[in-house]
CSV table of C-alpha atoms and ligand atoms in Angstrom, one decimal:
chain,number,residue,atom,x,y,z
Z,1151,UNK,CA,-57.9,28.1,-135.5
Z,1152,UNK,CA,-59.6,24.3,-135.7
Z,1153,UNK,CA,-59.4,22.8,-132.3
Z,1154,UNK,CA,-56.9,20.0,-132.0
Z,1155,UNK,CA,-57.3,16.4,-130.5
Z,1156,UNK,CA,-54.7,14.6,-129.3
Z,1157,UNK,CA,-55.1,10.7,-128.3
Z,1158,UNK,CA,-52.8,9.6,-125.8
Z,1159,UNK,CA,-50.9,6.1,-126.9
Z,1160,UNK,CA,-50.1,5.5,-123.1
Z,1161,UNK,CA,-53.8,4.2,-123.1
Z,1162,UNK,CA,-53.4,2.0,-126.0
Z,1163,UNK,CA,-53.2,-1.4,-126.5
Z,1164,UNK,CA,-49.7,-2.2,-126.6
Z,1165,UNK,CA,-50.0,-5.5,-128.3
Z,1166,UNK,CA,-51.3,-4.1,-130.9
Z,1167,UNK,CA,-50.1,-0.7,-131.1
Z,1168,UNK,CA,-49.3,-0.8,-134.5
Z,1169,UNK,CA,-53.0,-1.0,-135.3
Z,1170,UNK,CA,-53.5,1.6,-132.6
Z,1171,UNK,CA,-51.2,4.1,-134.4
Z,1172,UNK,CA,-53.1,3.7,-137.3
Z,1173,UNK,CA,-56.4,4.2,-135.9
Z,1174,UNK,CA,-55.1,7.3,-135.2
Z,1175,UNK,CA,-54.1,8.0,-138.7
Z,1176,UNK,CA,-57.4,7.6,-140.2
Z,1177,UNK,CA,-59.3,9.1,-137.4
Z,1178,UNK,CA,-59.7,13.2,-137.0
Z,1179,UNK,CA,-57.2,13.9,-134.6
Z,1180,UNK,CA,-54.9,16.2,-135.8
Z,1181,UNK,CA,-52.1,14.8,-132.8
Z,1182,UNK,CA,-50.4,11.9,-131.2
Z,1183,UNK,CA,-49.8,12.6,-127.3
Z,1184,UNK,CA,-46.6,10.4,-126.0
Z,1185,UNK,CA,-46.2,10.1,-122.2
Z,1186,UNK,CA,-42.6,9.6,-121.6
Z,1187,UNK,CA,-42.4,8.8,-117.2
Z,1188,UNK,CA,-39.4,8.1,-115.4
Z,1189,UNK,CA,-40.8,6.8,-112.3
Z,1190,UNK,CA,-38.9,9.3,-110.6
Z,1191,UNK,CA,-40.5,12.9,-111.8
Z,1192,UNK,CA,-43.8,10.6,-111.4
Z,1193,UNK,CA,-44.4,7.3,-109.5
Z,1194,UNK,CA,-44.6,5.1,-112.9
Z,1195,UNK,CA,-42.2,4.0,-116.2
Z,1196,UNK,CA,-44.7,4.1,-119.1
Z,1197,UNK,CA,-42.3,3.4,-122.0
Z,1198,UNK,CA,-39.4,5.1,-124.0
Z,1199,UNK,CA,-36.9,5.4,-126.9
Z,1200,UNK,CA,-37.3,2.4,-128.9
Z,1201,UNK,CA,-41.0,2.3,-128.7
Z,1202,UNK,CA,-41.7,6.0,-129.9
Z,1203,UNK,CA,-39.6,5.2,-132.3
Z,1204,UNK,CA,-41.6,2.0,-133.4
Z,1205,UNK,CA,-44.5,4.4,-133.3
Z,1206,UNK,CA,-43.0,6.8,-135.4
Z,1207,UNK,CA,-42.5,4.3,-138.1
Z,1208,UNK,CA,-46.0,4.3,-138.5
Z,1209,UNK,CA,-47.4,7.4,-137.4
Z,1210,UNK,CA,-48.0,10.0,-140.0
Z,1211,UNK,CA,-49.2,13.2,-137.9
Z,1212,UNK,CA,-47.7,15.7,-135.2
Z,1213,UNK,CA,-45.8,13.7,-132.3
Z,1214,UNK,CA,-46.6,15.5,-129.1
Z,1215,UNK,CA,-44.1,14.0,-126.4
Z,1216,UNK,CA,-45.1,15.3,-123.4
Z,1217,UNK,CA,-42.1,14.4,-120.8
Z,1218,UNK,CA,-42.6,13.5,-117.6
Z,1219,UNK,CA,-39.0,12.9,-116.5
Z,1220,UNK,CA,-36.3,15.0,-114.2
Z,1221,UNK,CA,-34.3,17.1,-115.7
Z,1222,UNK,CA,-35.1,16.5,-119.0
Z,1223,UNK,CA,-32.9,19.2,-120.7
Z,1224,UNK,CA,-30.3,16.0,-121.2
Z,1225,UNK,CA,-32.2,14.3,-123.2
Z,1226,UNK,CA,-33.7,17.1,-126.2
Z,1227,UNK,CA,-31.7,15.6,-128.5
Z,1228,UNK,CA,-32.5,12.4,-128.3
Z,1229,UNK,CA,-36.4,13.2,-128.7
Z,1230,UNK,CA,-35.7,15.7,-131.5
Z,1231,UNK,CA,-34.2,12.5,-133.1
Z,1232,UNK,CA,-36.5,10.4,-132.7
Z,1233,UNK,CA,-39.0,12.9,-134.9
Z,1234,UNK,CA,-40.5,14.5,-131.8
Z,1235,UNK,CA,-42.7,17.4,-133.5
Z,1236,UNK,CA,-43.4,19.3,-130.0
Z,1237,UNK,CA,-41.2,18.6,-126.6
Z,1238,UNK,CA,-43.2,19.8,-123.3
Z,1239,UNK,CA,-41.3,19.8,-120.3
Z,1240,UNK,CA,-42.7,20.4,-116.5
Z,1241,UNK,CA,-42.0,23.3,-114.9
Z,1242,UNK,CA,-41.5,21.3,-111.9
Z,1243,UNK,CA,-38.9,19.0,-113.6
Z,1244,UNK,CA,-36.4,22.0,-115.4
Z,1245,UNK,CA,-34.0,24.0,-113.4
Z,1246,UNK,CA,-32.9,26.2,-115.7
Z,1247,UNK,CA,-36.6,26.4,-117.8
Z,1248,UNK,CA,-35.7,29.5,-120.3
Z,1249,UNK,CA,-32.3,27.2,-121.6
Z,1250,UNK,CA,-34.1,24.0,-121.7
Z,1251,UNK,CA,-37.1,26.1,-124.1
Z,1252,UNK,CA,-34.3,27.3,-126.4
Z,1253,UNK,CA,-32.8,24.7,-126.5
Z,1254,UNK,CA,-35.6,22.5,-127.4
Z,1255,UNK,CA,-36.5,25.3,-130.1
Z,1256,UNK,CA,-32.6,25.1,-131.4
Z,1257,UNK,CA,-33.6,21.1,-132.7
Z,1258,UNK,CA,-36.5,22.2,-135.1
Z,1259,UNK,CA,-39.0,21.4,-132.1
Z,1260,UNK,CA,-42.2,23.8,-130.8
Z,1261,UNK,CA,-41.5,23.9,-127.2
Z,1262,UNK,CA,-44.3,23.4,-124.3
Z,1263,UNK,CA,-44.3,23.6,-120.4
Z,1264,UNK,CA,-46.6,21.5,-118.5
Z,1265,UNK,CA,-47.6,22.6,-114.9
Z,1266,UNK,CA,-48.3,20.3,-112.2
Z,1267,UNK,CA,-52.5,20.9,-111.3
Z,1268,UNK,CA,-51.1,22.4,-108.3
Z,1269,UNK,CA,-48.7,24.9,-109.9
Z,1270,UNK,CA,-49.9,28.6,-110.3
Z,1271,UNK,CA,-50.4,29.8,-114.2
Z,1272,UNK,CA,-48.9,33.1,-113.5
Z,1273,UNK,CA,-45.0,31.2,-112.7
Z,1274,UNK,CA,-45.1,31.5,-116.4
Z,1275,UNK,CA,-45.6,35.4,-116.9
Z,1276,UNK,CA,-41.8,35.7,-117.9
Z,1277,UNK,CA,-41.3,33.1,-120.3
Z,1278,UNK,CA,-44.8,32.7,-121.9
Z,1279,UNK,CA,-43.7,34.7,-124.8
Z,1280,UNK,CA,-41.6,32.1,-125.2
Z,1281,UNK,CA,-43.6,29.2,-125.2
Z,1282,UNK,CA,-45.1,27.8,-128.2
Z,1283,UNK,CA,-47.6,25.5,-126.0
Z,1284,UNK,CA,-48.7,25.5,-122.1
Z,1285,UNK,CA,-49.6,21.8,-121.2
Z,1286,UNK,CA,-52.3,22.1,-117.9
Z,1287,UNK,CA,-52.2,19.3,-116.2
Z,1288,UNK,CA,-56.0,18.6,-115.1
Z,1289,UNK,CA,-54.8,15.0,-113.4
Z,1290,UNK,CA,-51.7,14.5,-110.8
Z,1291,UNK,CA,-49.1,13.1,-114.1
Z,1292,UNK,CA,-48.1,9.2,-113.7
Z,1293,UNK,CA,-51.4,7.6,-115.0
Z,1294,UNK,CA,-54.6,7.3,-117.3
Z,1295,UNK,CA,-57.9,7.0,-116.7
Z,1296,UNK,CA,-58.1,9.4,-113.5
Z,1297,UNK,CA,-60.8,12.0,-112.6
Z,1298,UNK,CA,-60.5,15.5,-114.4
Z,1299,UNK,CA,-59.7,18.1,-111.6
Z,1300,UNK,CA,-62.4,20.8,-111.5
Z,1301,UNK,CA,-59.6,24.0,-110.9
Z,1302,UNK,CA,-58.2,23.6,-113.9
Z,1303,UNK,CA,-61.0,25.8,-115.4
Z,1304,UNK,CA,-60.2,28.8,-113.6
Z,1305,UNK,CA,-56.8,28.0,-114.5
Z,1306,UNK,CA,-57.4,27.8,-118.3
Z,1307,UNK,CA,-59.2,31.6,-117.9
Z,1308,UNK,CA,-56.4,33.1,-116.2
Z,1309,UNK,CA,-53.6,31.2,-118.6
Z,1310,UNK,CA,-55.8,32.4,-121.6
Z,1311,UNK,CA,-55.7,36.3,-120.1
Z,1312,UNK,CA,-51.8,36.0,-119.9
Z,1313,UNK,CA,-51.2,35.2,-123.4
Z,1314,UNK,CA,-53.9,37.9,-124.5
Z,1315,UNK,CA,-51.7,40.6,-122.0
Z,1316,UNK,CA,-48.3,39.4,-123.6
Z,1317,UNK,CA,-49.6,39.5,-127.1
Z,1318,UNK,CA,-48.1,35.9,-127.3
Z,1319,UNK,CA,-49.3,32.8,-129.7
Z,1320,UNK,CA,-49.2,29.7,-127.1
Z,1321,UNK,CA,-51.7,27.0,-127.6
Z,1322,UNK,CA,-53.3,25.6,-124.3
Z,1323,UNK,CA,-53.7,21.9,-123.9
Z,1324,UNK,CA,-55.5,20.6,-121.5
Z,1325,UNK,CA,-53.8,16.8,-120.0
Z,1326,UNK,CA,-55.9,13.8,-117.8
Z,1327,UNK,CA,-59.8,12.7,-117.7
Z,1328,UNK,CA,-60.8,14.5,-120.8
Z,1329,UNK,CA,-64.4,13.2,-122.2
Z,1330,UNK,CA,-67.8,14.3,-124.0
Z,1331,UNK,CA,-68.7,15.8,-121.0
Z,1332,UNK,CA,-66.2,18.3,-120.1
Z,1333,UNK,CA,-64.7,18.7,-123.8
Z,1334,UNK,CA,-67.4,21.4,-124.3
Z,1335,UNK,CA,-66.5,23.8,-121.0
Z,1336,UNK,CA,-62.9,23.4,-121.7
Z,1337,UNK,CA,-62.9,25.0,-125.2
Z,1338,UNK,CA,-65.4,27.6,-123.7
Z,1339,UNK,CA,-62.9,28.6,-120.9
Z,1340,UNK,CA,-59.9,28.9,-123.8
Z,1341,UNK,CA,-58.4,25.7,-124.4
Z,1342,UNK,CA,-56.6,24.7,-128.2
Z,1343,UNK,CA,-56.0,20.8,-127.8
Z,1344,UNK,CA,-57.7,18.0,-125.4
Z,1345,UNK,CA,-55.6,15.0,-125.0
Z,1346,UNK,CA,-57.8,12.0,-124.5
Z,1347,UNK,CA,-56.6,8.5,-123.3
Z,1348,UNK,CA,-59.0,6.4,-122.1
Z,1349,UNK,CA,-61.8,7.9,-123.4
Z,1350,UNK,CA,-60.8,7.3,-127.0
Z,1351,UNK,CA,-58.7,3.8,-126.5
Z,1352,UNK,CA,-61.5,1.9,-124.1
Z,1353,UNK,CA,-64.4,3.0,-126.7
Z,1354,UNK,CA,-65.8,0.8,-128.7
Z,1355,UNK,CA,-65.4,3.1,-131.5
Z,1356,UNK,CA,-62.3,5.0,-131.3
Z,1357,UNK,CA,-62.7,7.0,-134.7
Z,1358,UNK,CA,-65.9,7.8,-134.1
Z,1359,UNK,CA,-65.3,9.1,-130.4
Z,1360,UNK,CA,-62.6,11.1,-131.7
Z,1361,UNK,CA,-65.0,13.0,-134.2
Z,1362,UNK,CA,-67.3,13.4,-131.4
Z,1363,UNK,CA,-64.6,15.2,-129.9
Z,1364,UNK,CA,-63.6,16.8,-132.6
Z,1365,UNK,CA,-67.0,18.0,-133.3
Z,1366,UNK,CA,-67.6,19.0,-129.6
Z,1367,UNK,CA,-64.3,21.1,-129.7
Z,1368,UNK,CA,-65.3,22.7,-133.0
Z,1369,UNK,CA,-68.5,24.1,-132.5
V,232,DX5,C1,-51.0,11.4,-117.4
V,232,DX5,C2,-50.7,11.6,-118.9
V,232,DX5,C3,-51.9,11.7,-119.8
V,232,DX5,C4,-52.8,10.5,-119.8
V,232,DX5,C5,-54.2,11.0,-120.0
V,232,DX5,O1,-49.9,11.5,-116.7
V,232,DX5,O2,-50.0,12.8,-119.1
V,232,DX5,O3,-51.5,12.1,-121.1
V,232,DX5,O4,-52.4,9.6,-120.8
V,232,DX5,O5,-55.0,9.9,-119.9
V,232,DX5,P1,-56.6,10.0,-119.7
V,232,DX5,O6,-57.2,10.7,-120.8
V,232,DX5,O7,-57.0,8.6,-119.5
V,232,DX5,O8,-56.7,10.8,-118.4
V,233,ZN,ZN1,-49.7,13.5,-121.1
């Protein structure tokens, strides 16, 4: 399967996100990552409901809302509603994690987990069957534009051995400091899609970082 890239709007400019969004449409990326924060989950607010729904006006790929919020089982619906194509919750946000999946699953969405960079992969060995993505978290979630964390190599092999063991189809996406340089090693270890903030929004050349990308992830 083609390698997926997945530009994060939080890094956007949001005065002109409109042309943003479209950027994205013409460019190679096959996603659009939206980080939903509640300041309480994570210590900032990024945005919410009426702005991924101006983005979804516009926006003619897969919406990727990756939530950062407690408890975030109350507000499926809403995100299924506002055309949500895959809902990832954290691990360390959901109580009752194998309801919130099915439920999310129930609205039409894929469903994804996202673990903390301190959270063990093998948490997950009784609902990764389950589990259309696994979200690895390779900054601390609340902002752009911070380093990549080094363990979350190891932690792509070992996530990449548990899906092979339980015969299951989840993608891995790896989430924070994403770039040319790491891209490479990340697809080698096992990874499926690369979210990439700042390293696509403060290029120069958006499109034509995101082919890099692309091209890294692909070959
Ligand atoms: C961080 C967010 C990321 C962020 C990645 O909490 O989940 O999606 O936008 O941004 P960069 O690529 O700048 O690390
Ligand atoms: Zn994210």
């Amino acid at each position: 399967m083609s390698k997926i890239i997945a530009p994060s709007i939080l890094a956007a400019d949001f005065c002109n996100l409109q042309r943003d969004v479209e950027m994205v449409n013409t460019s190679d990326a096959e996603w659009f990552h939206i980080d939903i924060m509640d300041g309480v989950f994570v210590p900032n607010i990024s945005f919410g409901m009426p702005v991924l729904e101006a983005i979804n006006k516009h926006a003619n790929k897969f919406i990727d809302v990756h939530l950062m919020i407690v408890d975030p089982d109350r507000y499926t619906k809403t995100f299924a509603d506002l055309g949500a194509n895959m809902l990832t919750v954290h691990y360390e946000a959901s109580t009752h994690l194998h309801r919130n999946i099915q439920n999310i699953k129930s609205y039409g969405m894929k469903a994804g987990v996202a673990l903390n960079p301190h959270t063990p992969v093998h948490l997950l060995q009784d609902i990764i069957q389950d589990l259309d993505m696994v979200c690895l978290m390779s900054v601390n979630p609340g902002f752009g534009g911070q380093h990549f964390i080094e363990n979350t190599y190891p932690k792509i092999k070992e996530l990449r051995t548990l899906i092979e063991a339980k015969n299951a189809s989840t993608l891995i996406e790896i989430d924070g400091g994403v770039n040319n340089k790491n891209a490479g090693k990340l697809i080698a270890q096992g990874a499926d899609v690369l979210v990439a903030g700042s390293f696509v929004f403060k290029s120069n050349k958006p499109i034509e970082t995101i082919s890099e990308l692309k091209q890294i992830a692909n070959t």
